[in-house]
Short mmCIF file of C-alpha atoms in Angstrom, two decimals:
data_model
loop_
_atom_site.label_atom_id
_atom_site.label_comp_id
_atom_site.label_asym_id
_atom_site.label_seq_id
_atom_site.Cartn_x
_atom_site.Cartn_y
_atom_site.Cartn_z
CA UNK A 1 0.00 0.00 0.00
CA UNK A 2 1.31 3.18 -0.67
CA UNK A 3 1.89 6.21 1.11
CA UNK A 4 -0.99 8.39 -0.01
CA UNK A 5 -0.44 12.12 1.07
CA UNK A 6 -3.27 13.95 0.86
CA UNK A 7 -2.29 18.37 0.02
CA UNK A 8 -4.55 20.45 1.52
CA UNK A 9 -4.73 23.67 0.06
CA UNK A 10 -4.21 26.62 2.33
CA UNK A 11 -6.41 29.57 2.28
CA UNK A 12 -4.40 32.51 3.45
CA UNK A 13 -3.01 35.63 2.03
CA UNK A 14 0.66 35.45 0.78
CA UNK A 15 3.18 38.35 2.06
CA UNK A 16 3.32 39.87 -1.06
CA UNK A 17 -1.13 40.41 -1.05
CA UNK A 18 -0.87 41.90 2.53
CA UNK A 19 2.14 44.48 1.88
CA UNK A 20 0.19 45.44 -1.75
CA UNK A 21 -2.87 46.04 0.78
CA UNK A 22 -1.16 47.99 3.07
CA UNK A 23 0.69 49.93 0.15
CA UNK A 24 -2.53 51.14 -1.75
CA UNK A 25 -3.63 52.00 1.98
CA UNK A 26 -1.24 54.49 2.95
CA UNK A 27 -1.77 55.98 -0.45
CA UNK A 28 -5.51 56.27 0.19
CA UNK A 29 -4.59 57.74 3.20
CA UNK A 30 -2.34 60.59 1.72
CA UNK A 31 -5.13 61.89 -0.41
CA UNK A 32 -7.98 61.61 2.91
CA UNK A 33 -5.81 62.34 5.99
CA UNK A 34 -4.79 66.49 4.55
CA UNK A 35 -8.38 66.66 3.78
CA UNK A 36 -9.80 65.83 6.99
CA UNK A 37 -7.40 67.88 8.99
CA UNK A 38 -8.04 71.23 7.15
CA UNK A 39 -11.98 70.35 8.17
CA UNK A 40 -13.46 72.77 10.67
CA UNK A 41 -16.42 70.88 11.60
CA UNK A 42 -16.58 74.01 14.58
CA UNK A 43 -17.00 76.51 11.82
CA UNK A 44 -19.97 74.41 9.44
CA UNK A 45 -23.07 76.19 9.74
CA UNK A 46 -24.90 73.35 10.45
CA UNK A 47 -22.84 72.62 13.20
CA UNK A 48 -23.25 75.61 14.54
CA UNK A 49 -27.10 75.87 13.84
CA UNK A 50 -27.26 72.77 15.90
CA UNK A 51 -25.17 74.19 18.67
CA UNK A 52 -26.89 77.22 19.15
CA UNK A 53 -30.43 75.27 18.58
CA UNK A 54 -29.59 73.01 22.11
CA UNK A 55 -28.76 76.38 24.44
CA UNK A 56 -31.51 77.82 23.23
CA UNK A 57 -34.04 74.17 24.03
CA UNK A 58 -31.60 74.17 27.20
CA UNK A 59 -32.78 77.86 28.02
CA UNK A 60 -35.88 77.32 27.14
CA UNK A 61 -36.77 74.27 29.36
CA UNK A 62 -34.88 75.96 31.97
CA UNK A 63 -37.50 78.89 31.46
CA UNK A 64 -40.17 76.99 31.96
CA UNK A 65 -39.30 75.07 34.92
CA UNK A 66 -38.07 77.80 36.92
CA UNK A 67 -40.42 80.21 35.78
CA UNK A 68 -37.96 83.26 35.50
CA UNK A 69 -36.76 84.96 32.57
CA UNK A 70 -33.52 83.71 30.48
CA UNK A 71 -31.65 85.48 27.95
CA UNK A 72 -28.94 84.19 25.06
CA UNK A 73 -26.64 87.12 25.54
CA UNK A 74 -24.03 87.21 22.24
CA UNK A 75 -20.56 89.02 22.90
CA UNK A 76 -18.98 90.19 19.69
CA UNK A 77 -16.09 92.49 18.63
CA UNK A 78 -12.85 93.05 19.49
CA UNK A 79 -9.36 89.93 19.11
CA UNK A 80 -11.56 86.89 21.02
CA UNK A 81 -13.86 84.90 19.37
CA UNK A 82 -17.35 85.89 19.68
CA UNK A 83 -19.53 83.98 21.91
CA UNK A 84 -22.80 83.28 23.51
CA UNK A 85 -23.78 82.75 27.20
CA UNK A 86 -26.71 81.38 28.96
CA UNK A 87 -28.27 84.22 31.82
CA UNK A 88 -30.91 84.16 33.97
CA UNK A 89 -32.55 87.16 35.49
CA UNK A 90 -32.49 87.80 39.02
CA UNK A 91 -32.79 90.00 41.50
CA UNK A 92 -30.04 92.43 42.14
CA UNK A 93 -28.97 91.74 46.03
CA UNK A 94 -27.41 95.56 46.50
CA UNK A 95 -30.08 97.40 44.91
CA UNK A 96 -33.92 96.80 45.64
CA UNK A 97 -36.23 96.69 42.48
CA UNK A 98 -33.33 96.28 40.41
CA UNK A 99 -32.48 93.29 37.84
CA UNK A 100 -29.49 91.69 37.21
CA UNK A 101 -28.34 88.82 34.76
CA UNK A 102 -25.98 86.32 35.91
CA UNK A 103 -24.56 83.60 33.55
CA UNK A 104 -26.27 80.06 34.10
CA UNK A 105 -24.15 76.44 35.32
CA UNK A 106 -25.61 73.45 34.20
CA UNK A 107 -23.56 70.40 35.40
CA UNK A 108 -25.14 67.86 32.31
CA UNK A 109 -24.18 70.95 29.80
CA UNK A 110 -21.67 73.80 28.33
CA UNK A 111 -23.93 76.98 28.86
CA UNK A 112 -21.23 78.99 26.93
CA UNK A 113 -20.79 78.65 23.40
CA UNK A 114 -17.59 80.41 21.98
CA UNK A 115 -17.85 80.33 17.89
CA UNK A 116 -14.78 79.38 15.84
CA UNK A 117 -12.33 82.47 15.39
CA UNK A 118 -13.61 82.03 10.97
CA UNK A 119 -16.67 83.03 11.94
CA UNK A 120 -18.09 86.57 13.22
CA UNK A 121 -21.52 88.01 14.23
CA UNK A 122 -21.91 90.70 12.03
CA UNK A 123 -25.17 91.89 12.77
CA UNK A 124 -27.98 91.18 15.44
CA UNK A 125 -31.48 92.43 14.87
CA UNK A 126 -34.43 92.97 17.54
CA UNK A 127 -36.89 94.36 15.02
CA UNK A 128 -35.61 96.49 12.92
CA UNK A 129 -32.85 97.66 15.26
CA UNK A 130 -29.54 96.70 14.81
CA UNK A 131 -28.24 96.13 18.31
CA UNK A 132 -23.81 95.35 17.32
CA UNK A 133 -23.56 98.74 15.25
CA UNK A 134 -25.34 100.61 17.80
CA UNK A 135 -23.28 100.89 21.16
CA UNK A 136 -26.08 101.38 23.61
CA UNK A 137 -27.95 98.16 22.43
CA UNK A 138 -26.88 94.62 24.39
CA UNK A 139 -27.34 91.49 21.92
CA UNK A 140 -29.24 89.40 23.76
CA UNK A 141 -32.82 86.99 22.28
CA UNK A 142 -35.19 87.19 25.59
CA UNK A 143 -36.56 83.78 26.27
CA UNK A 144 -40.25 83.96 28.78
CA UNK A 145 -41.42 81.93 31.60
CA UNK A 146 -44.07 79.89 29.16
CA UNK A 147 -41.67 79.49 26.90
CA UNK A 148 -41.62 82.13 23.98
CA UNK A 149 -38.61 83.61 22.65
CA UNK A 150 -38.04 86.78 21.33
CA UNK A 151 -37.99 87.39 17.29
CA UNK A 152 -34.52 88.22 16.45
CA UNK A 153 -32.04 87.49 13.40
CA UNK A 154 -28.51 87.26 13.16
CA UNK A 155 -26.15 87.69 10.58
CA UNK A 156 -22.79 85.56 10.45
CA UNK A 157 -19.88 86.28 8.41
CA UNK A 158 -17.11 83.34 7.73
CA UNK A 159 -13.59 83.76 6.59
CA UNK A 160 -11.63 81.02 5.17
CA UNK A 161 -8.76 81.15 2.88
CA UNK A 162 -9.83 84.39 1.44
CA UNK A 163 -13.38 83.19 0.99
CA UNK A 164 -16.19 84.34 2.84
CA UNK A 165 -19.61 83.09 3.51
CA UNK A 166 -22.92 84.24 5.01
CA UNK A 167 -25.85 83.56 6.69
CA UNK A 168 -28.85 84.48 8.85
CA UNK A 169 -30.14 82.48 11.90
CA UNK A 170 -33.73 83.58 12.14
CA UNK A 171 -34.82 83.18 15.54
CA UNK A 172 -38.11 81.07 15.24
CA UNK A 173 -40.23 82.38 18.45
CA UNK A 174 -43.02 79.95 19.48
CA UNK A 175 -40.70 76.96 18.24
CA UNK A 176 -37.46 77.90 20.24
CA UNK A 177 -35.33 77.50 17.45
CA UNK A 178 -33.29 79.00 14.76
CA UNK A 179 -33.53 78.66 10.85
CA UNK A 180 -30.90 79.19 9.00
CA UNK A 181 -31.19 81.33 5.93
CA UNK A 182 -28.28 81.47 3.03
CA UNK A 183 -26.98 85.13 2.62
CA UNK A 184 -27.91 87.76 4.99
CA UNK A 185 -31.63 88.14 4.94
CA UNK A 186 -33.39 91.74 6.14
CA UNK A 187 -35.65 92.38 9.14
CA UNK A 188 -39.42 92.27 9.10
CA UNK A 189 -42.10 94.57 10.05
#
């Protein structure tokens, strides 16, 4: 009887398959990689719709279930970045009848928003009253103890590489929210 050896036939990659693999990998990856890094997801409008659209729920709910006042107060101008901060109306402890706004804590949530340095308010509207250009005026959209929140629209500018786009985030008041509108869009009323 004779010896009968029985090949199997292995299935597994050879050396040469895996390094080709790897290869055409790390050339993919030289293309993607530069591409993903310049990406400022911070500075997408829809990123930052979506930011500003959960402090404003936040302040909202908050609002309601305290029954007090809230404001979104936006800082702009000037080297930093602008921003926006959560405040709550209270009573001023060293003067009687007077109201004070102090910023808000939440320990579940960032109450501050600071916008990437590409982008810039460039206009805030109450009405047809421009509240940035005029010195006296404090940017702030007034948010109610049931819940409504004042009509205002804002105008954002971003830079990047030379190339600058805008928008408007139209304050929608009985929904809470913002739209966002391409290009600056005017005032009602």
């Amino acid at each position: 009887m004779a010896d009968l050896h029985v090949f199997k036939k292995r299935h597994a990659f050879t050396m040469i398959e895996m390094m080709v693999v790897i290869f055409l990998i790390g050339v993919m990856a030289t293309f993607v990689i530069p591409k993903l890094a310049h990406k400022t997801p911070q500075s997408e409008w829809s990123t930052i719709l979506y930011d500003l659209n959960n402090l404003a729920f936040f302040a909202r709910q908050e609002a309601i279930s305290n029954q007090a006042v809230y404001r979104l107060n936006f800082k702009s101008g000037g080297s930093a970045s602008d921003m926006m901060i959560i405040e709550k109306e209270e009573q001023d402890p060293e003067k009687a009848g007077k109201r004070i706004y102090t910023p808000v804590s939440s320990y579940y949530l960032k109450t501050q928003y600071q916008f990437h340095p590409s982008v810039k308010i460039k206009a805030f509207y109450h009405g047809k009253k421009e509240e940035i250009s005029d010195s006296s005026g404090n940017p702030c959209c007034y948010i109610v103890h049931d819940g409504l929140v004042q009509d205002v629209i804002i105008h954002l500018v971003r830079t990047e590489k030379g190339v600058e786009s805008r928008v408007s985030f139209k304050m929608m008041p009985f929904y809470g929210k913002f739209e966002r509108y391409d290009d600056f869009i005017k005032p009602e009323l």
